[in-house]
Coordinates of C-alpha atoms and ligand atoms in Angstrom, one line a residue:
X1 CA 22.1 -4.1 61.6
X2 CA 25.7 -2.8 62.1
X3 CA 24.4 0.4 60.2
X4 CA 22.2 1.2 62.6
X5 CA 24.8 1.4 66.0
X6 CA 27.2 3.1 63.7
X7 CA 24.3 6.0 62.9
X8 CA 23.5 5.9 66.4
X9 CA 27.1 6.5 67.3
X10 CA 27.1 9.4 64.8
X11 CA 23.7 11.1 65.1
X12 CA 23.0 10.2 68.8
X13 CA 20.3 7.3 69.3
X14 CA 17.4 9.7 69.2
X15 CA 17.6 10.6 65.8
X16 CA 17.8 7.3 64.6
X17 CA 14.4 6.3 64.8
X18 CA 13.3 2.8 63.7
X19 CA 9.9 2.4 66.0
X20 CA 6.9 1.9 63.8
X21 CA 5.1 5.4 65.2
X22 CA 7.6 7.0 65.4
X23 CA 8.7 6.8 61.3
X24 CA 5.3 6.3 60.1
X25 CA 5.0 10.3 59.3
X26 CA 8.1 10.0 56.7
X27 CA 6.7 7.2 55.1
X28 CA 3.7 8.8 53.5
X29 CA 3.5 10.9 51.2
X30 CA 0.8 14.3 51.4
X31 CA -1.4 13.2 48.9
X32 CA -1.4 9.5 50.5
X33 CA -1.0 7.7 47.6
X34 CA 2.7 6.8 48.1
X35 CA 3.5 4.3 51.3
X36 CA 6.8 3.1 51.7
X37 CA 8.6 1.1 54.3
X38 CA 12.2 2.4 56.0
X39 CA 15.0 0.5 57.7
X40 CA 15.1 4.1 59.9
X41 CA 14.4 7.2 59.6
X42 CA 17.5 9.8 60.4
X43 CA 17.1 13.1 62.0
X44 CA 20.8 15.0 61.9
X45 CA 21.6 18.2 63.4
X46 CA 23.8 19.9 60.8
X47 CA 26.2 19.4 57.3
X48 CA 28.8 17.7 59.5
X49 CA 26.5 14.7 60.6
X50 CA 24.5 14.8 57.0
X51 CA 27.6 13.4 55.4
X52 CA 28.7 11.4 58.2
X53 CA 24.9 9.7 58.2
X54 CA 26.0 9.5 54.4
X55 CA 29.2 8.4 54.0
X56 CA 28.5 5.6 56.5
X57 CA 25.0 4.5 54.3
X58 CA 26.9 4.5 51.2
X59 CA 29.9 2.3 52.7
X60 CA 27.3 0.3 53.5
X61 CA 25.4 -0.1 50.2
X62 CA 22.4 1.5 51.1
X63 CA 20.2 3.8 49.4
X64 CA 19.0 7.6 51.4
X65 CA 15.9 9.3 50.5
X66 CA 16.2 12.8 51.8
X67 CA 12.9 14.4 52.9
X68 CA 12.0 18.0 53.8
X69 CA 8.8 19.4 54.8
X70 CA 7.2 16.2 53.0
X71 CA 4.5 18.4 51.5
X72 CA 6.3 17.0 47.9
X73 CA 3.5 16.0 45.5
X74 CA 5.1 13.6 43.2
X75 CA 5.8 11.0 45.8
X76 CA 9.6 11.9 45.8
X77 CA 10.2 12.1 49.7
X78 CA 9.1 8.4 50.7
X79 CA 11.2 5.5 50.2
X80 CA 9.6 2.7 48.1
X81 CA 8.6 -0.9 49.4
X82 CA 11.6 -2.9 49.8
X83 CA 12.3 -1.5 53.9
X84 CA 16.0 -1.3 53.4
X85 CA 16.2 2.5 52.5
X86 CA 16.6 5.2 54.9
X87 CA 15.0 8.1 55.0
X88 CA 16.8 11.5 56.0
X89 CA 15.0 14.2 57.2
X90 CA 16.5 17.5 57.3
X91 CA 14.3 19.3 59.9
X92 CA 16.9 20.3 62.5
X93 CA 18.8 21.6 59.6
X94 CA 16.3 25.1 61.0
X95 CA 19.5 27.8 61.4
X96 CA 19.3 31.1 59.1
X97 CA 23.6 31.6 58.6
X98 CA 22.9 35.3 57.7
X99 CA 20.8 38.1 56.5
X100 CA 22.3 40.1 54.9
X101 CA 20.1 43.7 53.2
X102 CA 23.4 44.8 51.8
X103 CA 24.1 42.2 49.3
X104 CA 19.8 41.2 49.6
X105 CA 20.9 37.7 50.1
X106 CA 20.0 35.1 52.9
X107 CA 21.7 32.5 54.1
X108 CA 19.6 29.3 55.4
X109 CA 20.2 26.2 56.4
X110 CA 18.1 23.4 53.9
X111 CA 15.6 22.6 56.7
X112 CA 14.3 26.4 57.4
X113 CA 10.5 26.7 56.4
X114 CA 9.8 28.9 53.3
X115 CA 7.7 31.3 55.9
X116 CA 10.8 31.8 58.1
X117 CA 13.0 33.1 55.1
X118 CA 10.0 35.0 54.0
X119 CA 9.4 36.5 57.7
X120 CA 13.5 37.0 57.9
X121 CA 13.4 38.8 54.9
X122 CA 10.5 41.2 55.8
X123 CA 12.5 42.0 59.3
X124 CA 15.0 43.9 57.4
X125 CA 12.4 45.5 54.9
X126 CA 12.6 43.0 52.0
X127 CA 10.8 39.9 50.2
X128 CA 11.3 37.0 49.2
X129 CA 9.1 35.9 46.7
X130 CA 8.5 32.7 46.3
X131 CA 5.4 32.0 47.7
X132 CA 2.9 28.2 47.8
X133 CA 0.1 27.3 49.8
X134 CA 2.3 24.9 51.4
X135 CA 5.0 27.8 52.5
X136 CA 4.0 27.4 56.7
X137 CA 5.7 23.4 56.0
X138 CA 7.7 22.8 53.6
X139 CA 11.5 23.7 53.2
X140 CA 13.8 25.4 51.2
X141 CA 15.8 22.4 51.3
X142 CA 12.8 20.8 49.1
X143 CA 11.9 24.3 47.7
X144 CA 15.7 23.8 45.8
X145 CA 15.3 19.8 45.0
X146 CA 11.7 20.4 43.2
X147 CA 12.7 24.0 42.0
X148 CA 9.3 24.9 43.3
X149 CA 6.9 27.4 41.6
X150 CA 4.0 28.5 43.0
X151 CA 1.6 32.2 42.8
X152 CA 4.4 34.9 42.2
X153 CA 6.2 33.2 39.6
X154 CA 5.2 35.8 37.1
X155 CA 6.7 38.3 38.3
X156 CA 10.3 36.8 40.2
X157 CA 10.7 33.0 38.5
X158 CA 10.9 29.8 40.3
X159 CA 13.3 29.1 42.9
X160 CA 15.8 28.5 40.5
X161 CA 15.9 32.2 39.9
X162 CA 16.3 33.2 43.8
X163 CA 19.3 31.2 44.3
X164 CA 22.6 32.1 44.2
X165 CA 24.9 29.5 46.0
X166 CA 24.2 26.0 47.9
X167 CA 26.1 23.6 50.1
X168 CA 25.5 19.7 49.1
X169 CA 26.5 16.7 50.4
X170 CA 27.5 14.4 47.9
X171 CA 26.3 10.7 47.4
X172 CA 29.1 9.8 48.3
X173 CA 29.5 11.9 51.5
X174 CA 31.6 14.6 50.9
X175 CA 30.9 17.9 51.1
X176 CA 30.4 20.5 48.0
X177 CA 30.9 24.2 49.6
X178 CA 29.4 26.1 46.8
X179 CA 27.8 28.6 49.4
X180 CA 28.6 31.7 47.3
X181 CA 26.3 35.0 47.9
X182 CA 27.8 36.1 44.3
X183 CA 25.6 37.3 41.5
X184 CA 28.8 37.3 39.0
X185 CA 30.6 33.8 39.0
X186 CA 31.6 32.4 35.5
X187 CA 33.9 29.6 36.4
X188 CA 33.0 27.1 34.3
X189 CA 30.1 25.0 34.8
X190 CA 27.2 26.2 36.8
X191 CA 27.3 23.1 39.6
X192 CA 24.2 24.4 41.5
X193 CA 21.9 24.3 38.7
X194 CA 22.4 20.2 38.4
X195 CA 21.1 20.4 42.1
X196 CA 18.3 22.5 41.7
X197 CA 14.8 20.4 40.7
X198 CA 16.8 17.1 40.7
X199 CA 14.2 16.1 44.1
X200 CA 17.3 14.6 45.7
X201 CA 18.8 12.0 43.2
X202 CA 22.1 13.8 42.8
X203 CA 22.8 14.7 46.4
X204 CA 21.4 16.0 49.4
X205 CA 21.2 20.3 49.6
X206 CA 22.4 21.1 53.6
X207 CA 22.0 25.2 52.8
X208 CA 21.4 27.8 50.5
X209 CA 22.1 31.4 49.9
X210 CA 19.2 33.0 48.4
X211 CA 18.6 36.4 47.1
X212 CA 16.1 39.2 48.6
X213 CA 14.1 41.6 46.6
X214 CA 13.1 44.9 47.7
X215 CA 9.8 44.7 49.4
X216 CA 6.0 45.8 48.0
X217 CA 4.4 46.2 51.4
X218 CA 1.3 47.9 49.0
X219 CA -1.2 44.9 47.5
X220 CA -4.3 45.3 45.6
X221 CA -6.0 42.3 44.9
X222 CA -9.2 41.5 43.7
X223 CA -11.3 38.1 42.3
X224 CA -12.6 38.2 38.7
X225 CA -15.5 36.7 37.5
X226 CA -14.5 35.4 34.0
X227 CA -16.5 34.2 31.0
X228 CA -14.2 31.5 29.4
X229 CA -10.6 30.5 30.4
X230 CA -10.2 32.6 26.8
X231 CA -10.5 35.6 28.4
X232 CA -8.4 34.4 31.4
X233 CA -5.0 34.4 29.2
X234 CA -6.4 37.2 27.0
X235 CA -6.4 39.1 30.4
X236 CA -2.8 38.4 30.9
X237 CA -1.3 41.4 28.6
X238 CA -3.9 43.6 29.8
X239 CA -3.3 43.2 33.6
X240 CA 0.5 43.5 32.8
X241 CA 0.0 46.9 30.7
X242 CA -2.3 48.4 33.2
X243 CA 0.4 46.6 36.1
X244 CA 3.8 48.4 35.4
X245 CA 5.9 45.9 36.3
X246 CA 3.9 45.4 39.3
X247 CA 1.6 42.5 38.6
X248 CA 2.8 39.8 40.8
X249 CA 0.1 37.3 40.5
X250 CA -2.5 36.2 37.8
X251 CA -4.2 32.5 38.7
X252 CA -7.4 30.7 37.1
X253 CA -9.7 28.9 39.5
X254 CA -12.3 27.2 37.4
X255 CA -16.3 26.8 38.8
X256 CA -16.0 23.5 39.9
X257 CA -12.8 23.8 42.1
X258 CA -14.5 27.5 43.5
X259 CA -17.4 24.4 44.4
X260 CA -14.7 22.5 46.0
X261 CA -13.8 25.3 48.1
X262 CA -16.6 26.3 49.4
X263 CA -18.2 23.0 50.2
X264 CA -15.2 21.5 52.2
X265 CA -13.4 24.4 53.6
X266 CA -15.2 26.0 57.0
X267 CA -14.7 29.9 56.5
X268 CA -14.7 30.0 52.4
X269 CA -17.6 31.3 51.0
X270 CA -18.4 32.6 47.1
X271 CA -18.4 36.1 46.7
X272 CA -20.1 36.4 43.6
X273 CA -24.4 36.2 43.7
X274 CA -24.4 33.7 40.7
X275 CA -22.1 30.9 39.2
X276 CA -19.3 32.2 36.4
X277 CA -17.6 29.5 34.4
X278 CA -13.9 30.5 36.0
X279 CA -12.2 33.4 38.0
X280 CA -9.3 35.4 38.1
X281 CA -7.0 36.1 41.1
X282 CA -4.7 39.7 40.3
X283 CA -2.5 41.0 42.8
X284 CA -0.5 44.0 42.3
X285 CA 1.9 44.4 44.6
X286 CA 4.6 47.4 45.0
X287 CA 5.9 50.1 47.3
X288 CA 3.0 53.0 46.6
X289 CA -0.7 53.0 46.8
X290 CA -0.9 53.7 43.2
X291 CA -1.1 49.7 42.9
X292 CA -5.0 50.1 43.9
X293 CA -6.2 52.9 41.2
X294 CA -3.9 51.0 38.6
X295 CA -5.6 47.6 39.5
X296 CA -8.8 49.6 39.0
X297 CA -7.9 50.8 35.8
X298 CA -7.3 47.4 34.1
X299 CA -10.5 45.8 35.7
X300 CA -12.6 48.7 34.1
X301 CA -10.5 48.0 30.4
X302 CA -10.9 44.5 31.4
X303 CA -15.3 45.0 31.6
X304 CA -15.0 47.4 28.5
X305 CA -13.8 44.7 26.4
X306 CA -16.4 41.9 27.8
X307 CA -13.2 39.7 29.7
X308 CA -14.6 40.5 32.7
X309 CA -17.8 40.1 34.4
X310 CA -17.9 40.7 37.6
X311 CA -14.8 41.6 40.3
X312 CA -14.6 41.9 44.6
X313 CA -11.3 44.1 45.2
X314 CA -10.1 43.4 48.2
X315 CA -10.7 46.3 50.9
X316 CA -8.8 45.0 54.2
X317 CA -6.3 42.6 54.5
X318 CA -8.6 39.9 56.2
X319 CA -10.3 40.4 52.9
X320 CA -7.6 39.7 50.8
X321 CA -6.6 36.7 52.7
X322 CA -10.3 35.1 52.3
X323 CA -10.0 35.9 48.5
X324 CA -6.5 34.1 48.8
X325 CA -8.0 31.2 50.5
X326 CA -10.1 30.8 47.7
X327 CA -7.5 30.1 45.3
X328 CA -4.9 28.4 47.9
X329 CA -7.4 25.9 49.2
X330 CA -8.3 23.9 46.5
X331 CA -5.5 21.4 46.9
X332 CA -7.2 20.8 50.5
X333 CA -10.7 20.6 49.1
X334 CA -9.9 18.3 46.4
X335 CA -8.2 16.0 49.2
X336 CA -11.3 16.4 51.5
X337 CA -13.4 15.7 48.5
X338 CA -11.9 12.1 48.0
X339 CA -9.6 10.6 45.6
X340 CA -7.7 12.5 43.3
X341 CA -5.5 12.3 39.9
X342 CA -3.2 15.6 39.3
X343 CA -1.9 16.4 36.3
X344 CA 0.4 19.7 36.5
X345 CA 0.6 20.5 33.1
X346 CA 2.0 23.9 31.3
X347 CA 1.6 24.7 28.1
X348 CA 2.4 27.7 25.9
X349 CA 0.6 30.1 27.5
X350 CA -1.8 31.1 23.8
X351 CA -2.2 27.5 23.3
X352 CA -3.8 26.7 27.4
X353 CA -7.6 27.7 26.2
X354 CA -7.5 25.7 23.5
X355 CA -6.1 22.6 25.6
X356 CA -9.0 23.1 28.1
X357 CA -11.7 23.1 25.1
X358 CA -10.4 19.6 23.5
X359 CA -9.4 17.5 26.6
X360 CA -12.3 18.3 28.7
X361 CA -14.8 16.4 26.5
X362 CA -12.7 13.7 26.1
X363 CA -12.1 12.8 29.8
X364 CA -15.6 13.0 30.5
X365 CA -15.9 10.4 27.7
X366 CA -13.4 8.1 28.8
X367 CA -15.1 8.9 32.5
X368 CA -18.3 9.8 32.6
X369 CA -19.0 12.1 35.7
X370 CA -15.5 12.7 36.8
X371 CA -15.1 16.5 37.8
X372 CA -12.8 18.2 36.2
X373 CA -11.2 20.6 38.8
X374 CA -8.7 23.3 37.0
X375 CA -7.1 26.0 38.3
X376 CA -3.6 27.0 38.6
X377 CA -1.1 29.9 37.5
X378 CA -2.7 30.3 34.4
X379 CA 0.0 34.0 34.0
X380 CA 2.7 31.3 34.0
X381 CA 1.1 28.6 31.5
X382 CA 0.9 26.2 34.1
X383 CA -2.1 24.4 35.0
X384 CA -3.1 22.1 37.5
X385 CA -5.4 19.7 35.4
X386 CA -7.0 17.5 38.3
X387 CA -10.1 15.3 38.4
X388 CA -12.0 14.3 41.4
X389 CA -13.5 11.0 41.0
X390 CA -17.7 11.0 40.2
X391 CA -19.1 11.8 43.3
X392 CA -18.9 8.4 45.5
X393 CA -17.3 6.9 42.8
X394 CA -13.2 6.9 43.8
X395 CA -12.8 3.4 42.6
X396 CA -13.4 4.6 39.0
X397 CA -11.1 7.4 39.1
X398 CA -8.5 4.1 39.8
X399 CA -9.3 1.9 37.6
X400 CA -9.9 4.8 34.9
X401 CA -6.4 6.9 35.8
X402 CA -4.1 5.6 33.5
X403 CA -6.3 6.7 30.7
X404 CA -7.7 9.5 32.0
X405 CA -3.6 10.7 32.5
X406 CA -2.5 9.6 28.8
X407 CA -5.1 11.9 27.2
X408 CA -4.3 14.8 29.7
X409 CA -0.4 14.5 28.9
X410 CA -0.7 13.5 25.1
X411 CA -2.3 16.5 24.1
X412 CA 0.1 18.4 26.4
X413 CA 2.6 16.5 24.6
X414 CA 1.0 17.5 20.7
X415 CA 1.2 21.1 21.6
X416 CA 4.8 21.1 22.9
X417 CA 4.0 21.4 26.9
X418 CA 5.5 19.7 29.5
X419 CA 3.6 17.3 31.9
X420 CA 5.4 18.6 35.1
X421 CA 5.5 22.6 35.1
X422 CA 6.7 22.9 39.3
X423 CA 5.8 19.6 40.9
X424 CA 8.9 17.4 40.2
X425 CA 8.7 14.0 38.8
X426 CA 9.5 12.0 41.5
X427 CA 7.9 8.0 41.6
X428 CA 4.5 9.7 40.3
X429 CA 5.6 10.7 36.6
X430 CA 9.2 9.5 36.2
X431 CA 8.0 6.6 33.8
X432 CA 5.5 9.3 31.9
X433 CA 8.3 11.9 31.6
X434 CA 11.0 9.0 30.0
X435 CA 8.2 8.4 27.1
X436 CA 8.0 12.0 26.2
X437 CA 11.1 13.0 26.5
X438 CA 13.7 12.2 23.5
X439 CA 15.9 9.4 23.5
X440 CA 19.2 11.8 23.9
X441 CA 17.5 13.8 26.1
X442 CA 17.0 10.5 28.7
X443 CA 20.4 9.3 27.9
X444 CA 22.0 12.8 29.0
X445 CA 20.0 12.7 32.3
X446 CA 21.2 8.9 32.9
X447 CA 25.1 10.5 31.8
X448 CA 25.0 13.2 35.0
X449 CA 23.1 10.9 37.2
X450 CA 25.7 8.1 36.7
X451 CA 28.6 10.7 37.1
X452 CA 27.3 11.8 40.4
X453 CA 25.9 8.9 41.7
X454 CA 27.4 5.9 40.4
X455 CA 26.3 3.1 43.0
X456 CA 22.9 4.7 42.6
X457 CA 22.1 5.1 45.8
X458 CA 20.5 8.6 46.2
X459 CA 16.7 8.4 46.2
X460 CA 17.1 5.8 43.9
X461 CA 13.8 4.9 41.3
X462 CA 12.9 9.1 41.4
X463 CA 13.0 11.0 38.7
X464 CA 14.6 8.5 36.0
X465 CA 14.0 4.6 35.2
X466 CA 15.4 2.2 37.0
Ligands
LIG501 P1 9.6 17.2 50.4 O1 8.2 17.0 50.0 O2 10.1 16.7 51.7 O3 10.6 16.7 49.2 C1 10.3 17.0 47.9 C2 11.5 16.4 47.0 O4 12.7 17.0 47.3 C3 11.7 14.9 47.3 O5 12.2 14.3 46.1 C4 12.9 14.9 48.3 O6 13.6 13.7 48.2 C5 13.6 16.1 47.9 N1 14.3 16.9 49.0 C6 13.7 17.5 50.1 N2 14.6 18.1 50.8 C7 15.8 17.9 50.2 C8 17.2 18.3 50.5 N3 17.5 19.0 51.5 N4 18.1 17.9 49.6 C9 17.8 17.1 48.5 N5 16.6 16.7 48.2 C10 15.6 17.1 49.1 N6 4.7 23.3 44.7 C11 4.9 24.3 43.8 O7 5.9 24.3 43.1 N7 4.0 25.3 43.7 C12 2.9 25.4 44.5 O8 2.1 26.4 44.3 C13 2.7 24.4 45.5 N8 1.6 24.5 46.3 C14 1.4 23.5 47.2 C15 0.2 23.6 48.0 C16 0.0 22.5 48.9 C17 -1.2 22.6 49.8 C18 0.9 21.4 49.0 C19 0.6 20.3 49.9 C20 2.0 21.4 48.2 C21 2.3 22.4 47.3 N9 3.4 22.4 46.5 C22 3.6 23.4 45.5 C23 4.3 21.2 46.5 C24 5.4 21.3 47.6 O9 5.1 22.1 48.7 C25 6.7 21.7 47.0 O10 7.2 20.8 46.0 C26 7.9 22.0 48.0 O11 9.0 22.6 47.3 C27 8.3 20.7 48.7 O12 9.1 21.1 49.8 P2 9.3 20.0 51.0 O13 10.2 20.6 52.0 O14 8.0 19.7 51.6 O15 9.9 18.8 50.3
LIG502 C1 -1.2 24.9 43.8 O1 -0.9 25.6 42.9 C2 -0.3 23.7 44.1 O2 -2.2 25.1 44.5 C3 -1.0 22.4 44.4 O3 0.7 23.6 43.2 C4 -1.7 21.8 43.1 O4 -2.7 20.2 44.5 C5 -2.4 20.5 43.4 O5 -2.6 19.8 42.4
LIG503 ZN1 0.8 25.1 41.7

C-alpha cells in the first residue's frame, strides 16, 4: 500500500505498525465487546507528524480513528471490521507545554495521562479536578473527545468546564491553533466546544490548556449505609448545606454491586456488619480541617432524620482509599464477574428514585435473574444502570440485551433523561441516541459534521448514522 511507505517516510517505520501483535492492543476495546481490524496502527511524535499522518490518509481516501488511553467505554477508539482504517494513537503525544500557577492553567499535550496533569498540578500547590477510576490510563486527549465526567463533577463540572483552549488537527490535516490560556474570549463562535465530547469525529485534539483550581489538601470521607436510593438524593441538599461549598463527591453504590466488589476484588472487604439496600460515598474536601467536624455534622442530621443508617469515616488515608476502592472498583468487578450490558443513564436528579422503583421490576421480568448492579454519581443525576448476566448465564444477557436496553432507555427517555450522561456515544449507542433524539436535532449534528468533515473520514460510523 503506497500509504503505508509514505507514513513510514513521515512517522519513521517504527510507528507504523501493521504486525498482527503488535496492533492487536488498539483493536479492542476495554469492555471487549468491540473488535475491529486496522490496515496500521500509527504512533506520531508530536502536532507536526499528526497532520502530516493526516493529510496523507485523507489524500488517500482513508478513514483515521484516533485512540487515546483506549479505556473509552462506548467502543469509540477501535476501528470497525472492514481493515482499511487506521488507527492513531496519541501516546507519545506525553509533553506538559507549561504550568503555569499564575494564570492556574496547564498546558498538555493530548496524550499526557489525567494523573500526570493531576500530579503537575499538585507540584505547584493546585488541583485539578477531574478525577475517574480510569485516571492512571487514559488521556486528556480522550478526557476532551468524550468530555469525561466522573466523581468530582459536583462540585467543578465535566471536562468541558476545565478547558480553556485546544490545538486540533483538522480532517483534513491542517492545523487549528486555538491553544488560548484565556478565560475572556468572545470572538464569535466558541470552536473548542464543537471538539469537546465529539469522541474524534470532527478532528483529532493534539493539546489542551486546561485550568487549575486552588488545592483542598484536607478530605473527610466517609461510606453511608442507606435505606433506599430515596434517601440517597434526599441526602444530596443535606450534605451540601452542612458542606459549604465543600462537598466534592456524593456517589450511590447499590448492595449488589458492594457484592461485586467484594467477591472479585482481593483487598475490598464490607465494612458494615449487615447488608443495607445501597451506600453513600461523601467526600468533603477543602483547605482546613473543619471539612471533618462539618462532615460529622451532616451524618448526625443525616441519622436524625432516618436517611442514614449506618456510616465508617475515614480515619487515615489508606482508609479512605479502601473506602474509594469500594466505589471505583465496580467497573472491574462487573468485568471479572462476566458479561455485562451498561446503560449510563442521567436523569433529573428528583426523578432518579423513582426510575430505579419502575425499571428494576421490569428487567427482572423481561430477564429473570439478571443482577441489577447500580451505582454511579447519583449528586450529578447520573447513573450507571448495569446488569450482570444470571449467574452462569452470559448467553442470556445477549440474546436478552436489546430489550433489556430499550426498557432502561425508554423510561429514561419518558422522564426527559439522557441515555449517555459521560460515556460518549461512540459505535455502542449512536443508533439509540438518533431515535431519541429529534429530527432537527440529528439533522444539525449531520450539518457540523458535514461542514468539518466532508469526505467523512474521521472515525467514521461514531457518534452519528452512517
Ligand atoms: P479512548 O478510549 O482512547 O478514546 C475515547 C474516544 O475519544 C474515542 O472516540 C476516540 O476516538 C476519541 N479520542 C481519544 N483521543 C482523542 C484525541 N486526542 N483526539 C480526538 N479524539 C480522541 N468516564 C467518565 O466520564 N467517568 C468515569 O467515572 C469513568 N470511569 C471509568 C472507570 C474505568 C475503570 C474505565 C475503564 C473507564 C472509565 N471511564 C469514565 C471511561 C473513560 O476512561 C473515559 O471516557 C476517558 O475520557 C477516555 O479516555 P481515553 O484516553 O482512554 O480515550
Ligand atoms: C464509573 O463511574 C465509570 O465507575 C464506569 O463511569 C462505569 O463501568 C461503568 O459502567
Ligand atoms: Zn461514571
Amino acid at each position: 500500500m503506497a500509504l503505508l511507505d509514505d507514513l513510514r517516510a513521515l512517522l519513521g517505520a517504527d510507528h507504523v505498525l501493521t504486525e498482527a501483535a503488535d496492533v492487536a492492543p488498539y483493536l479492542s476495546d476495554w469492555t471487549g465487546a468491540f473488535v475491529g481490524t486496522a490496515a496500521a496502527v500509527l504512533r506520531p511524535a508530536d502536532t507536526a507528524q499528526v497532520a502530516a499522518a493526516v493529510g496523507a490518509c485523507a489524500a488517500a481516501g482513508v478513514a483515521v480513528v484516533p485512540q487515546g488511553g483506549n479505556t473509552g467505554l462506548a467502543g469509540g477508539g477501535v476501528p470497525d471490521a472492514s481493515g482499511e482504517q487506521v488507527v492513531l494513537v496519541l501516546d507519545r503525544l506525553r509533553r506538559v507545554r507549561s504550568v503555569d500557577p499564575v494564570a492556574d492553567t496547564i498546558t498538555v499535550e493530548a496524550g499526557v495521562v489525567l494523573a500526570t496533569v493531576q500530579e503537575q498540578a499538585a507540584a505547584v500547590g493546585r488541583l485539578f479536578p477531574l478525577s475517574l477510576g480510569s485516571e492512571g490510563s487514559c488521556t486528556v486527549g480522550g478526557n476532551v473527545s468524550t468530555n469525561a465526567g466522573g466523581t468530582a463533577v459536583l462540585r467543578y463540572g465535566m471536562m468541558r468546564d476545565l478547558v480553556l483552549g485546544l490545538e486540533v488537527v483538522l480532517p483534513d490535516g491542517r492545523v487549528w491553533d486555538g491553544l488560548r490560556p484565556l478565560r475572556k474570549d468572545n470572538t464569535g463562535y466558541d470552536l473548542k466546544q464543537l471538539f469537546i465530547g465529539a469522541e474524534g469525529t470532527l478532528g483529532i485534539v493534539t493539546a489542551a490548556v486546561l485550568r487549575m483550581l486552588p488545592d483542598t489538601p484536607r478530605r473527610a470521607t466517609a461510606l453511608l449505609a442507606l435505606p433506599s436510593v430515596d434517601a440517597a438524593v434526599a441526602l444530596l441538599p443535606l450534605l451540601r448545606e452542612h458542606g459549604g461549598g465543600e462537598l466534592s463527591t456524593w456517589e450511590l453504590v447499590d448492595r449488589q454491586a458492594l457484592e461485586l466488589v467484594t467477591a472479585n476484588l482481593p483487598e475490598a472487604r464490607d465494612p458494615f456488619g449487615e447488608p443495607h439496600p445501597c451506600y453513600g460515598l461523601v467526600e468533603y474536601a477543602g483547605s482546613a480541617d473543619h471539612v471533618a467536624s462539618r462532615l460529622e455534622e451532616a451524618l448526625t442530621d443525616g441519622v436524625e432524620r432516618g436517611l442514614v443508617v449506618d456510616a465508617v469515616v475515614a480515619g487515615s488515608p489508606s482508609q479512605r482509599a479502601e473506602l474509594w476502592a469500594l466505589r471505583e472498583g465496580v467497573s472491574e468487578a462487573q468485568k471479572v464477574e462476566g458479561a455485562t450490558l451498561k446503560h449510563d443513564v442521567t436523569l433529573p436528579i428528583t426523578d432518579l428514585a423513582g426510575y430505579v422503583a419502575e425499571v428494576g421490576p421490569r428487567v427482572l421480568d423481561a430477564l429473570p435473574g439478571a443482577r441489577l448492579v447500580v451505582y454511579g454519581h447519583i449528586g450529578d443525576g447520573n447513573l450507571h444502570y448495569n446488569v450482570s448476566a444470571p449467574v452462569g448465564d452470559d448467553d442470556a444477557l445477549r440474546a436478552a440485551a436489546p430489550a433489556l436496553t430499550r426498557i432502561v432507555y425508554d423510561a429514561v427517555a419518558a422522564r426527559g433523561g439522557s441515555i449517555s450522561a459521560e460515556h460518549g456515544l461512540g459505535a455502542l449507542k449512536r443508533d439509540a441516541a438518533a431515535s431519541y433524539k429529534s429530527d432537527v436535532e440529528v439533522e444539525l449534528m449531520r450539518t457540523v459534521k458535514r461542514a468539518l468533515d466532508p469526505r467523512g473520514l474521521m472515525n467514521p460510523g461514531k457518534v452519528l448514522p452512517d
